Every structure is written in structure tokens, then in C-alpha cells.
Backbone as JSON, one array per atom type, in Angstrom:
{
  "sequence": "QVQLVESGGGLVQAGGSLRLSCTASGRTFSRYPMGWFRQAPGKEREFVAAISWSGGSTYYAGSVKGRFTISRDNAKNTVYLQMNSLKPEDTAVYYCARSNTAFTVVATTQDNYHYWGQGTQVTVSS",
  "N": [[0.84, -1.19, 0.0], [0.64, 2.13, -0.93], [1.5, 5.19, 0.52], [0.84, 8.64, 0.53], [1.98, 11.75, 1.51], [1.23, 15.03, 1.91], [2.59, 18.34, 2.31], [3.24, 21.76, 3.31], [1.29, 23.58, 2.68], [-0.73, 26.56, 3.33], [-1.49, 29.93, 4.46], [-1.34, 32.7, 2.36], [-0.56, 35.88, 0.94], [-1.96, 37.41, -1.98], [0.03, 37.22, -4.89], [2.15, 36.14, -3.61], [4.24, 33.27, -2.72], [4.34, 29.7, -2.47], [5.61, 26.45, -1.58], [4.72, 23.25, -2.19], [5.05, 19.94, -0.91], [5.23, 16.43, -1.45], [5.52, 13.35, -0.15], [6.25, 10.0, -0.75], [5.59, 6.65, 0.34], [7.34, 3.49, 0.24], [9.23, 1.68, -2.32], [9.07, 2.09, -5.0], [8.64, 4.54, -6.13], [10.04, 6.03, -8.09], [9.29, 4.94, -10.51], [6.87, 5.83, -11.43], [4.63, 8.21, -12.94], [3.66, 11.35, -11.49], [1.14, 13.44, -10.05], [-0.45, 16.63, -9.44], [-3.45, 17.82, -8.06], [-6.35, 19.89, -7.47], [-8.96, 21.1, -5.31], [-11.41, 23.37, -5.06], [-13.67, 25.12, -2.82], [-16.97, 24.01, -3.24], [-16.53, 23.24, -5.82], [-15.54, 20.92, -8.43], [-12.85, 18.54, -8.23], [-9.8, 19.35, -9.83], [-7.32, 19.05, -12.4], [-3.92, 20.04, -11.97], [-1.04, 19.88, -12.34], [1.46, 17.68, -13.76], [4.03, 15.17, -13.79], [6.5, 13.26, -15.44], [7.8, 9.89, -14.9], [10.56, 10.0, -14.91], [11.0, 12.64, -14.63], [11.5, 14.13, -16.81], [9.49, 15.12, -18.42], [6.82, 17.41, -18.26], [3.54, 18.7, -17.47], [0.97, 21.14, -17.55], [-1.98, 22.67, -16.22], [-3.82, 25.14, -17.97], [-4.47, 27.36, -16.43], [-2.48, 27.64, -14.53], [-0.07, 27.56, -15.77], [3.17, 28.76, -16.3], [3.24, 29.97, -13.86], [3.3, 28.01, -11.87], [5.44, 25.3, -10.93], [6.25, 21.98, -11.36], [8.17, 19.41, -9.9], [10.49, 16.71, -9.18], [12.17, 14.57, -6.84], [13.63, 11.75, -7.03], [15.32, 10.31, -5.41], [14.55, 11.04, -2.93], [11.97, 10.27, -2.81], [9.97, 12.17, -3.37], [7.73, 14.63, -4.59], [7.32, 17.9, -5.84], [5.57, 21.06, -5.76], [6.02, 24.09, -6.86], [4.69, 27.17, -6.31], [4.11, 30.22, -7.62], [3.38, 33.77, -7.79], [0.77, 33.78, -6.73], [-2.81, 33.63, -6.78], [-6.06, 34.71, -5.59], [-7.93, 32.92, -6.63], [-6.55, 30.57, -6.69], [-6.94, 29.38, -4.33], [-7.57, 26.46, -2.56], [-7.9, 22.96, -1.7], [-5.08, 21.05, -2.05], [-4.0, 18.18, -3.72], [-1.76, 15.46, -3.98], [-0.97, 12.81, -6.26], [-0.45, 9.43, -7.35], [0.35, 7.89, -10.4], [-1.4, 5.21, -12.1], [0.05, 3.39, -13.61], [3.3, 2.2, -14.24], [6.14, 3.81, -15.72], [4.85, 5.24, -17.78], [3.41, 7.72, -19.99], [2.83, 11.17, -19.11], [-0.13, 11.82, -17.28], [-3.32, 13.41, -17.24], [-5.85, 13.13, -16.28], [-8.1, 12.19, -13.64], [-8.8, 9.52, -13.36], [-6.6, 8.12, -14.06], [-5.01, 7.95, -11.92], [-4.25, 6.28, -8.98], [-3.46, 6.24, -6.26], [-3.79, 8.56, -3.59], [-3.01, 11.52, -1.76], [-3.79, 13.05, 1.45], [-4.36, 15.66, 1.21], [-3.63, 19.2, 1.26], [-4.23, 22.39, 2.56], [-4.43, 25.37, 0.75], [-4.56, 28.77, 0.97], [-5.23, 31.83, -0.45], [-5.08, 35.15, 0.08], [-6.67, 38.22, -0.79]],
  "CA": [[0.0, 0.0, 0.0], [1.41, 3.36, -1.04], [0.98, 6.35, 1.24], [1.32, 9.93, 0.07], [1.77, 12.76, 2.55], [1.5, 16.39, 1.44], [2.89, 19.37, 3.29], [3.64, 23.03, 2.72], [0.17, 24.5, 2.48], [-0.85, 27.63, 4.3], [-2.13, 31.18, 4.08], [-0.39, 33.61, 1.73], [-1.18, 37.0, 0.24], [-1.89, 37.39, -3.44], [1.35, 37.56, -5.38], [3.16, 35.4, -2.87], [4.66, 31.94, -3.18], [4.37, 28.54, -1.57], [6.08, 25.21, -2.19], [4.12, 22.04, -1.64], [5.82, 18.71, -1.02], [4.48, 15.2, -1.3], [6.46, 12.25, 0.03], [5.6, 8.7, -0.9], [6.2, 5.49, 0.96], [7.66, 2.42, -0.69], [10.49, 1.72, -3.06], [8.82, 2.14, -6.45], [8.24, 5.9, -6.47], [10.7, 6.53, -9.29], [8.76, 4.3, -11.71], [5.52, 6.3, -11.72], [4.29, 9.62, -13.06], [2.98, 11.92, -10.33], [0.32, 14.59, -10.4], [-1.1, 17.48, -8.44], [-4.81, 18.24, -8.35], [-6.86, 20.77, -6.42], [-10.4, 21.21, -5.22], [-11.87, 24.58, -4.39], [-14.99, 24.93, -2.22], [-18.09, 24.0, -4.15], [-16.13, 22.88, -7.19], [-14.97, 19.59, -8.61], [-11.39, 18.47, -8.23], [-9.27, 19.6, -11.16], [-5.9, 18.82, -12.66], [-3.04, 21.19, -11.87], [0.25, 19.62, -12.99], [1.92, 16.3, -13.71], [5.43, 14.98, -14.16], [6.8, 11.89, -15.82], [8.55, 9.12, -13.91], [11.95, 10.45, -14.9], [11.08, 14.08, -14.43], [11.85, 14.79, -18.06], [8.31, 15.72, -19.05], [5.85, 18.01, -17.35], [2.35, 19.23, -18.11], [0.29, 22.05, -16.64], [-3.26, 23.27, -16.58], [-3.62, 26.47, -18.52], [-4.64, 28.39, -15.4], [-1.29, 27.75, -13.68], [1.14, 27.53, -16.6], [3.98, 29.96, -16.17], [3.3, 30.38, -12.45], [3.58, 26.84, -11.05], [6.44, 24.37, -11.45], [6.29, 20.67, -10.72], [9.47, 18.74, -9.99], [10.55, 15.53, -8.31], [13.46, 14.08, -6.4], [13.37, 10.32, -6.86], [16.13, 9.81, -4.3], [13.83, 11.38, -1.7], [10.56, 9.85, -2.95], [9.21, 13.39, -3.15], [7.35, 15.49, -5.69], [7.12, 19.27, -5.36], [4.82, 22.01, -6.58], [6.38, 25.47, -6.55], [3.59, 28.03, -6.75], [4.47, 31.63, -7.57], [2.35, 34.72, -8.25], [-0.51, 33.16, -6.34], [-4.03, 34.44, -6.91], [-7.14, 34.2, -4.73], [-8.6, 31.78, -7.26], [-5.76, 29.36, -6.45], [-7.35, 28.82, -3.04], [-8.12, 25.11, -2.71], [-7.15, 21.86, -1.11], [-4.21, 20.49, -3.08], [-3.74, 16.76, -3.54], [-0.84, 14.78, -4.89], [-1.47, 11.5, -6.64], [0.47, 8.58, -8.11], [-0.26, 7.26, -11.56], [-1.69, 3.78, -11.98], [0.92, 2.53, -14.4], [4.7, 2.6, -14.24], [6.86, 4.12, -16.96], [3.94, 5.71, -18.81], [3.45, 9.15, -20.24], [2.13, 12.0, -18.15], [-1.59, 11.74, -17.38], [-3.96, 14.6, -16.68], [-7.2, 12.83, -15.79], [-8.06, 11.58, -12.32], [-8.92, 8.07, -13.39], [-5.27, 7.54, -14.28], [-4.28, 8.0, -10.65], [-4.86, 5.35, -8.03], [-3.14, 6.6, -4.88], [-3.98, 9.98, -3.33], [-2.71, 12.02, -0.44], [-4.93, 13.55, 2.23], [-4.58, 17.05, 0.82], [-3.12, 20.29, 2.07], [-5.0, 23.6, 2.25], [-3.75, 26.59, 0.31], [-5.48, 29.89, 0.98], [-4.6, 33.04, -0.96], [-5.9, 36.3, 0.42], [-6.54, 39.34, -1.74]],
  "C": [[0.88, 1.25, 0.0], [0.72, 4.46, -0.25], [1.65, 7.61, 0.73], [0.99, 10.97, 1.13], [2.19, 14.12, 2.02], [1.83, 17.3, 2.61], [3.2, 20.66, 2.56], [2.51, 24.01, 2.45], [0.14, 25.59, 3.53], [-1.59, 28.82, 3.74], [-1.07, 32.13, 3.52], [-1.17, 34.73, 1.05], [-1.05, 36.82, -1.27], [-0.54, 37.92, -3.9], [2.48, 36.81, -4.69], [3.42, 34.02, -3.44], [4.54, 30.92, -2.06], [4.99, 27.38, -2.33], [5.46, 24.04, -1.45], [5.06, 20.86, -1.86], [4.89, 17.52, -0.82], [5.48, 14.06, -1.26], [5.71, 10.93, 0.02], [6.35, 7.61, -0.14], [6.54, 4.48, -0.12], [8.91, 2.68, -1.5], [10.31, 1.82, -4.57], [8.46, 3.52, -6.95], [8.79, 6.32, -7.83], [10.13, 5.95, -10.58], [7.49, 4.97, -12.23], [5.43, 7.8, -11.95], [3.53, 10.07, -11.81], [2.2, 13.15, -10.78], [-0.11, 15.38, -9.18], [-2.48, 17.88, -8.95], [-5.25, 19.17, -7.24], [-8.38, 20.8, -6.47], [-10.76, 22.43, -4.4], [-13.26, 24.32, -3.81], [-16.1, 25.0, -3.25], [-17.77, 23.62, -5.57], [-15.6, 21.46, -7.23], [-13.44, 19.67, -8.57], [-10.88, 18.58, -9.67], [-7.78, 19.35, -11.22], [-5.12, 20.12, -12.55], [-1.75, 20.96, -12.66], [0.61, 18.15, -12.86], [3.35, 16.22, -14.21], [5.67, 13.51, -14.45], [7.65, 11.2, -14.77], [9.99, 9.57, -13.8], [12.11, 11.91, -14.55], [11.35, 14.85, -15.71], [10.71, 15.47, -18.78], [7.37, 16.24, -17.99], [4.67, 18.54, -18.14], [1.57, 20.02, -17.09], [-1.09, 22.41, -17.15], [-3.0, 24.69, -17.06], [-3.67, 27.58, -17.47], [-3.41, 28.6, -14.53], [0.01, 27.8, -14.48], [1.87, 28.85, -16.52], [4.1, 30.47, -14.74], [3.7, 29.22, -11.53], [4.63, 25.97, -11.74], [6.4, 23.08, -10.65], [7.68, 20.07, -10.92], [9.46, 17.53, -9.06], [12.0, 15.21, -7.98], [13.26, 12.6, -6.09], [14.19, 9.71, -5.72], [15.44, 10.05, -2.96], [12.37, 10.96, -1.74], [9.6, 11.03, -2.82], [8.94, 14.12, -4.46], [6.99, 16.85, -5.1], [6.2, 20.04, -6.31], [5.19, 23.4, -6.08], [5.31, 26.37, -7.14], [3.99, 29.49, -6.53], [3.32, 32.49, -8.08], [0.95, 34.19, -7.94], [-1.65, 34.16, -6.4], [-5.1, 33.89, -5.96], [-7.84, 32.98, -5.32], [-7.78, 30.5, -7.19], [-6.1, 28.71, -5.11], [-8.07, 27.49, -3.23], [-7.37, 24.16, -1.79], [-6.38, 21.2, -2.25], [-3.85, 19.06, -2.72], [-2.63, 16.29, -4.48], [-1.37, 13.37, -5.14], [-0.41, 10.76, -7.44], [-0.28, 7.87, -9.22], [-0.45, 5.77, -11.34], [-0.61, 2.9, -12.58], [2.34, 3.08, -14.46], [5.18, 2.9, -15.65], [5.93, 4.52, -18.1], [4.09, 7.22, -18.98], [2.65, 9.88, -19.17], [0.63, 11.92, -18.38], [-2.21, 12.94, -16.68], [-5.35, 14.34, -16.13], [-7.13, 11.99, -14.52], [-8.13, 10.06, -12.37], [-7.62, 7.36, -13.72], [-4.44, 7.47, -13.01], [-5.01, 7.15, -9.61], [-4.65, 5.75, -6.58], [-3.17, 8.11, -4.71], [-3.53, 10.32, -1.92], [-3.96, 12.57, 0.23], [-5.25, 15.01, 1.9], [-3.97, 18.05, 1.79], [-3.81, 21.59, 1.62], [-4.08, 24.73, 1.85], [-4.81, 27.69, 0.26], [-4.72, 31.15, 0.58], [-5.54, 34.21, -0.69], [-5.64, 37.44, -0.55], [-6.11, 40.62, -1.05]]
}
């Protein structure tokens, strides 16, 4: 059973930055693409960013492209989400997730992810 633990959320003013971390248990982290999703109050969970198993490919939602950066450190079993120029509309619970299949291309839909973290709250004040 894989466990994912997010950290780094908090309250920040608009224009500020936060870095989220997600650490996975187990010894197979480096084989799987990882993703970040978010869910704002009253809205469905949506894709934010994803990274390939090697870290060589990344993909972003249009709403965060150019402001957020996803990266990973396979030696530390950790994936990161650097969030800059934050806006109030970025306020949400952020979840990391592990892809279902090893050594595959980056996936952007939730049904491609089997393991999920508990989420971390990000609140951006105006």
C-alpha cells in the first residue's frame, strides 16, 4: 500500500509563493508519473500539474502555466509544486497523486491516478 503525505500548504497573500511537497512510501516511487490536483470549495477536483517518472516531461493546466512548477526528487521519494504569483482563485485543497501505471506518459485525468494524499489547504488572500 502506497501512502502519500502532502505538506507546505498555508495562508499567503496574493502575489506570494508557496512550495508544496508530497512524500511517498515504498520503493517504487521513481517508476511512476505523479500529479497534483486541487479542489476549491463548491467545485470539482481539477488537474493542476503532472510529471513523468523520470522528471523529463511536465504538463500544466492552462490556469497555472507559467506560475507553477512541478518537480521531483526520486532519491527522496518526493514530488514538489512550486507556486508563484498566487491568486485568490488558487485557493483550494491540493492533492498529490500517483499514476496507476509505471513508466507511462504524463496523465492529466483523475482516473489515471490510483493513490492519493490527504490534501493540504492553500489559501490566498486578496
